[in-house]
PDB file of C-alpha atoms in Angstrom:
ATOM      1  CA  MET A 122      66.740 -25.703 -42.797  1.00 72.00           C
ATOM      2  CA  LYS A 123      63.572 -23.800 -43.477  1.00 80.00           C
ATOM      3  CA  LEU A 124      60.489 -23.570 -41.295  1.00 87.00           C
ATOM      4  CA  THR A 125      57.062 -23.700 -42.852  1.00 89.00           C
ATOM      5  CA  THR A 126      54.856 -20.613 -42.633  1.00 93.00           C
ATOM      6  CA  PHE A 127      52.571 -22.739 -40.453  1.00 94.00           C
ATOM      7  CA  THR A 128      55.361 -23.178 -37.898  1.00 94.00           C
ATOM      8  CA  ASP A 129      56.458 -19.550 -38.246  1.00 95.00           C
ATOM      9  CA  PHE A 130      52.909 -18.372 -37.484  1.00 96.00           C
ATOM     10  CA  GLY A 131      52.733 -20.766 -34.532  1.00 97.00           C
ATOM     11  CA  LEU A 132      55.955 -19.496 -32.997  1.00 97.00           C
ATOM     12  CA  ARG A 133      54.915 -15.879 -33.499  1.00 95.00           C
ATOM     13  CA  ALA A 134      51.506 -16.539 -31.926  1.00 96.00           C
ATOM     14  CA  LEU A 135      53.137 -18.144 -28.882  1.00 97.00           C
ATOM     15  CA  ILE A 136      55.534 -15.216 -28.480  1.00 95.00           C
ATOM     16  CA  LEU A 137      52.661 -12.732 -28.732  1.00 95.00           C
ATOM     17  CA  LEU A 138      50.594 -14.652 -26.183  1.00 95.00           C
ATOM     18  CA  ALA A 139      53.597 -14.863 -23.856  1.00 94.00           C
ATOM     19  CA  SER A 140      54.115 -11.109 -24.105  1.00 92.00           C
ATOM     20  CA  ARG A 141      50.474 -10.551 -23.128  1.00 89.00           C
ATOM     21  CA  LYS A 142      50.680 -12.738 -20.009  1.00 83.00           C
ATOM     22  CA  ASP A 143      47.232 -14.183 -19.200  1.00 81.00           C
ATOM     23  CA  GLU A 144      45.276 -12.233 -21.823  1.00 88.00           C
ATOM     24  CA  VAL A 145      42.860 -14.108 -24.044  1.00 93.00           C
ATOM     25  CA  LEU A 146      43.319 -13.226 -27.708  1.00 94.00           C
ATOM     26  CA  SER A 147      41.100 -14.233 -30.603  1.00 93.00           C
ATOM     27  CA  ALA A 148      42.483 -15.915 -33.702  1.00 94.00           C
ATOM     28  CA  ALA A 149      41.323 -12.875 -35.665  1.00 93.00           C
ATOM     29  CA  ALA A 150      43.197 -10.479 -33.373  1.00 94.00           C
ATOM     30  CA  ILE A 151      46.399 -12.526 -33.636  1.00 95.00           C
ATOM     31  CA  ALA A 152      46.061 -12.830 -37.412  1.00 95.00           C
ATOM     32  CA  ASP A 153      45.405  -9.115 -37.780  1.00 94.00           C
ATOM     33  CA  TYR A 154      48.386  -8.274 -35.551  1.00 95.00           C
ATOM     34  CA  PHE A 155      50.699 -10.190 -37.898  1.00 94.00           C
ATOM     35  CA  SER A 156      48.771  -9.343 -41.104  1.00 95.00           C
ATOM     36  CA  VAL A 157      48.226 -12.994 -41.959  1.00 94.00           C
ATOM     37  CA  SER A 158      45.207 -15.029 -43.012  1.00 95.00           C
ATOM     38  CA  ARG A 159      42.649 -15.466 -40.208  1.00 95.00           C
ATOM     39  CA  HIS A 160      41.741 -18.917 -41.526  1.00 95.00           C
ATOM     40  CA  HIS A 161      45.383 -20.035 -41.535  1.00 95.00           C
ATOM     41  CA  MET A 162      45.970 -18.645 -38.030  1.00 96.00           C
ATOM     42  CA  ALA A 163      42.889 -20.475 -36.748  1.00 95.00           C
ATOM     43  CA  LYS A 164      44.351 -23.757 -38.054  1.00 96.00           C
ATOM     44  CA  VAL A 165      47.699 -22.987 -36.421  1.00 96.00           C
ATOM     45  CA  LEU A 166      46.017 -22.240 -33.093  1.00 97.00           C
ATOM     46  CA  GLN A 167      44.021 -25.478 -33.312  1.00 96.00           C
ATOM     47  CA  GLU A 168      47.249 -27.422 -33.700  1.00 96.00           C
ATOM     48  CA  LEU A 169      48.872 -25.506 -30.843  1.00 97.00           C
ATOM     49  CA  ALA A 170      45.861 -26.371 -28.683  1.00 96.00           C
ATOM     50  CA  ALA A 171      46.011 -30.035 -29.706  1.00 96.00           C
ATOM     51  CA  SER A 172      49.701 -30.030 -28.738  1.00 96.00           C
ATOM     52  CA  GLY A 173      48.922 -28.470 -25.333  1.00 97.00           C
ATOM     53  CA  TYR A 174      50.617 -25.106 -25.862  1.00 97.00           C
ATOM     54  CA  VAL A 175      47.461 -22.979 -25.829  1.00 96.00           C
ATOM     55  CA  GLU A 176      44.016 -23.416 -24.366  1.00 95.00           C
ATOM     56  CA  GLY A 177      40.813 -22.303 -25.996  1.00 91.00           C
ATOM     57  CA  ILE A 178      38.436 -20.079 -24.068  1.00 90.00           C
ATOM     58  CA  ARG A 179      34.790 -20.136 -25.143  1.00 88.00           C
ATOM     59  CA  GLY A 180      32.326 -17.290 -25.027  1.00 82.00           C
ATOM     60  CA  ALA A 181      31.881 -13.756 -26.269  1.00 80.00           C
ATOM     61  CA  GLN A 182      35.327 -12.768 -25.012  1.00 81.00           C
ATOM     62  CA  GLY A 183      36.809 -16.101 -26.066  1.00 84.00           C
ATOM     63  CA  GLY A 184      40.012 -16.918 -27.844  1.00 91.00           C
ATOM     64  CA  VAL A 185      43.229 -18.540 -26.730  1.00 94.00           C
ATOM     65  CA  ARG A 186      45.857 -18.062 -24.051  1.00 94.00           C
ATOM     66  CA  LEU A 187      49.025 -19.895 -23.171  1.00 96.00           C
ATOM     67  CA  ALA A 188      48.458 -23.209 -21.444  1.00 95.00           C
ATOM     68  CA  LYS A 189      52.036 -23.380 -20.150  1.00 95.00           C
ATOM     69  CA  ASP A 190      54.597 -21.039 -18.690  1.00 95.00           C
ATOM     70  CA  PRO A 191      56.663 -19.565 -21.567  1.00 96.00           C
ATOM     71  CA  ARG A 192      59.806 -20.826 -19.805  1.00 96.00           C
ATOM     72  CA  ASP A 193      58.499 -24.381 -20.273  1.00 97.00           C
ATOM     73  CA  ILE A 194      57.833 -24.135 -24.017  1.00 97.00           C
ATOM     74  CA  ARG A 195      60.942 -25.251 -25.916  1.00 97.00           C
ATOM     75  CA  ILE A 196      61.258 -23.886 -29.456  1.00 97.00           C
ATOM     76  CA  GLY A 197      62.475 -27.260 -30.775  1.00 95.00           C
ATOM     77  CA  ASP A 198      59.413 -29.011 -29.347  1.00 96.00           C
ATOM     78  CA  VAL A 199      57.084 -26.508 -31.009  1.00 97.00           C
ATOM     79  CA  VAL A 200      58.841 -26.974 -34.354  1.00 95.00           C
ATOM     80  CA  ARG A 201      58.559 -30.755 -34.019  1.00 94.00           C
ATOM     81  CA  ALA A 202      54.844 -30.488 -33.157  1.00 95.00           C
ATOM     82  CA  LEU A 203      53.951 -28.115 -35.986  1.00 94.00           C
ATOM     83  CA  ASP A 204      56.250 -29.533 -38.685  1.00 88.00           C
ATOM     84  CA  LYS A 205      55.592 -33.189 -37.888  1.00 81.00           C
ATOM     85  CA  ASP A 206      54.092 -33.886 -41.319  1.00 69.00           C
ATOM     86  CA  GLN A 207      56.813 -32.061 -43.257  1.00 70.00           C
ATOM     87  CA  ALA A 208      59.587 -34.199 -44.702  1.00 62.00           C
ATOM     88  CA  LEU A 209      62.919 -32.451 -45.149  1.00 61.00           C
ATOM     89  CA  VAL A 210      63.354 -34.270 -48.480  1.00 61.00           C
ATOM     90  CA  ASP A 211      61.213 -36.813 -50.335  1.00 59.00           C
ATOM     91  CA  CYS A 212      63.222 -39.804 -49.133  1.00 61.00           C
ATOM     92  CA  PHE A 213      62.157 -38.969 -45.548  1.00 61.00           C
ATOM     93  CA  ARG A 214      58.499 -39.638 -46.418  1.00 61.00           C
ATOM     94  CA  ASP A 215      56.998 -42.905 -45.194  1.00 64.00           C
ATOM     95  CA  GLY A 216      56.695 -45.424 -47.992  1.00 63.00           C
ATOM     96  CA  TRP A 217      58.740 -43.368 -50.459  1.00 59.00           C
ATOM     97  CA  ASN A 218      61.310 -45.472 -52.270  1.00 64.00           C
ATOM     98  CA  ASP A 219      61.544 -43.986 -55.769  1.00 67.00           C
ATOM     99  CA  CYS A 220      65.152 -42.848 -55.443  1.00 66.00           C
ATOM    100  CA  ALA A 221      67.451 -44.200 -58.160  1.00 64.00           C
ATOM    101  CA  LEU A 222      70.420 -43.746 -55.818  1.00 63.00           C
ATOM    102  CA  LEU A 223      69.205 -46.169 -53.136  1.00 64.00           C
ATOM    103  CA  PRO A 224      70.699 -48.135 -51.464  1.00 67.00           C
ATOM    104  CA  ARG A 225      74.087 -46.493 -52.213  1.00 71.00           C
ATOM    105  CA  CYS A 226      73.165 -42.939 -51.179  1.00 74.00           C
ATOM    106  CA  ARG A 227      74.246 -41.715 -47.749  1.00 77.00           C
ATOM    107  CA  LEU A 228      72.739 -38.223 -48.101  1.00 79.00           C
ATOM    108  CA  LYS A 229      69.592 -39.180 -46.164  1.00 74.00           C
ATOM    109  CA  GLY A 230      71.635 -40.011 -43.062  1.00 78.00           C
ATOM    110  CA  MET A 231      73.603 -36.781 -43.331  1.00 84.00           C
ATOM    111  CA  LEU A 232      70.449 -34.705 -43.676  1.00 81.00           C
ATOM    112  CA  ALA A 233      68.784 -36.536 -40.782  1.00 81.00           C
ATOM    113  CA  SER A 234      71.802 -35.787 -38.594  1.00 87.00           C
ATOM    114  CA  ALA A 235      71.761 -32.110 -39.609  1.00 87.00           C
ATOM    115  CA  GLN A 236      68.025 -31.875 -38.905  1.00 86.00           C
ATOM    116  CA  GLN A 237      68.472 -33.389 -35.453  1.00 90.00           C
ATOM    117  CA  GLY A 238      71.305 -30.940 -34.736  1.00 93.00           C
ATOM    118  CA  PHE A 239      69.089 -28.055 -35.820  1.00 91.00           C
ATOM    119  CA  LEU A 240      66.288 -29.183 -33.495  1.00 93.00           C
ATOM    120  CA  ARG A 241      68.706 -29.815 -30.611  1.00 95.00           C
ATOM    121  CA  GLU A 242      69.963 -26.249 -30.986  1.00 95.00           C
ATOM    122  CA  LEU A 243      66.379 -24.950 -30.905  1.00 94.00           C
ATOM    123  CA  ASP A 244      65.751 -27.056 -27.780  1.00 96.00           C
ATOM    124  CA  ARG A 245      68.189 -24.776 -25.948  1.00 96.00           C
ATOM    125  CA  PHE A 246      65.678 -21.919 -26.159  1.00 96.00           C
ATOM    126  CA  THR A 247      62.191 -21.289 -24.839  1.00 96.00           C
ATOM    127  CA  ILE A 248      59.400 -18.909 -25.813  1.00 96.00           C
ATOM    128  CA  SER A 249      60.455 -16.847 -22.801  1.00 95.00           C
ATOM    129  CA  ASP A 250      63.897 -16.391 -24.385  1.00 94.00           C
ATOM    130  CA  CYS A 251      62.180 -14.737 -27.366  1.00 93.00           C
ATOM    131  CA  LEU A 252      60.747 -11.936 -25.259  1.00 90.00           C
ATOM    132  CA  GLU A 253      62.547  -8.647 -24.875  1.00 76.00           C
ATOM    133  CA  LYS A 254      64.077  -8.323 -21.428  1.00 66.00           C
ATOM    134  CA  THR A 255      62.966  -4.726 -20.882  1.00 53.00           C
ATOM    135  CA  GLU A 256      62.653  -5.016 -17.114  1.00 44.00           C
ATOM    136  CA  ALA A 257      66.194  -6.347 -16.691  1.00 42.00           C
ATOM    137  CA  ALA A 258      67.606  -3.790 -19.113  1.00 44.00           C
ATOM    138  CA  SER A 259      66.197  -0.891 -17.074  1.00 43.00           C
ATOM    139  CA  ILE A 260      67.785  -2.027 -13.777  1.00 39.00           C
ATOM    140  CA  PRO A 261      71.243  -0.490 -13.283  1.00 45.00           C
ATOM    141  CA  ASP A 262      74.173  -2.831 -12.687  1.00 41.00           C
ATOM    142  CA  LEU A 263      75.058  -2.456  -9.003  1.00 42.00           C
ATOM    143  CA  ALA A 264      78.168  -4.651  -9.238  1.00 39.00           C
ATOM    144  CA  GLU A 265      80.318  -1.864 -10.720  1.00 34.00           C
TER     145      GLU A 265
END
């Protein structure tokens, strides 16, 4: 499985926003932080806003911030939202029926099952899980 750069940028933006708590960051600031195209990042953030993961803040100090608690943002859900128009293979596309192997081929079902397993595995994790646990790491274990 391979994520699109669009989805990769979206996940990275969510992790950055989660690490900055309630800060409002501009698309330009996020793009510059990751050294990616500002235009592309703006499109990613628009899709994240449309999916309810970030909220846009207007004004001179405007930008975006998380619209949900990072513990409530499942990685699998974000991938589904951002990759919704990406077919794993051509035969997954709506209306596509140019395969010479149909109807004998069973590969499509196998790939669909693998894709669902991949997304189910990602559903186990949240944006919060992507953050470094520095606070917990600095607390000594008192159980010893």
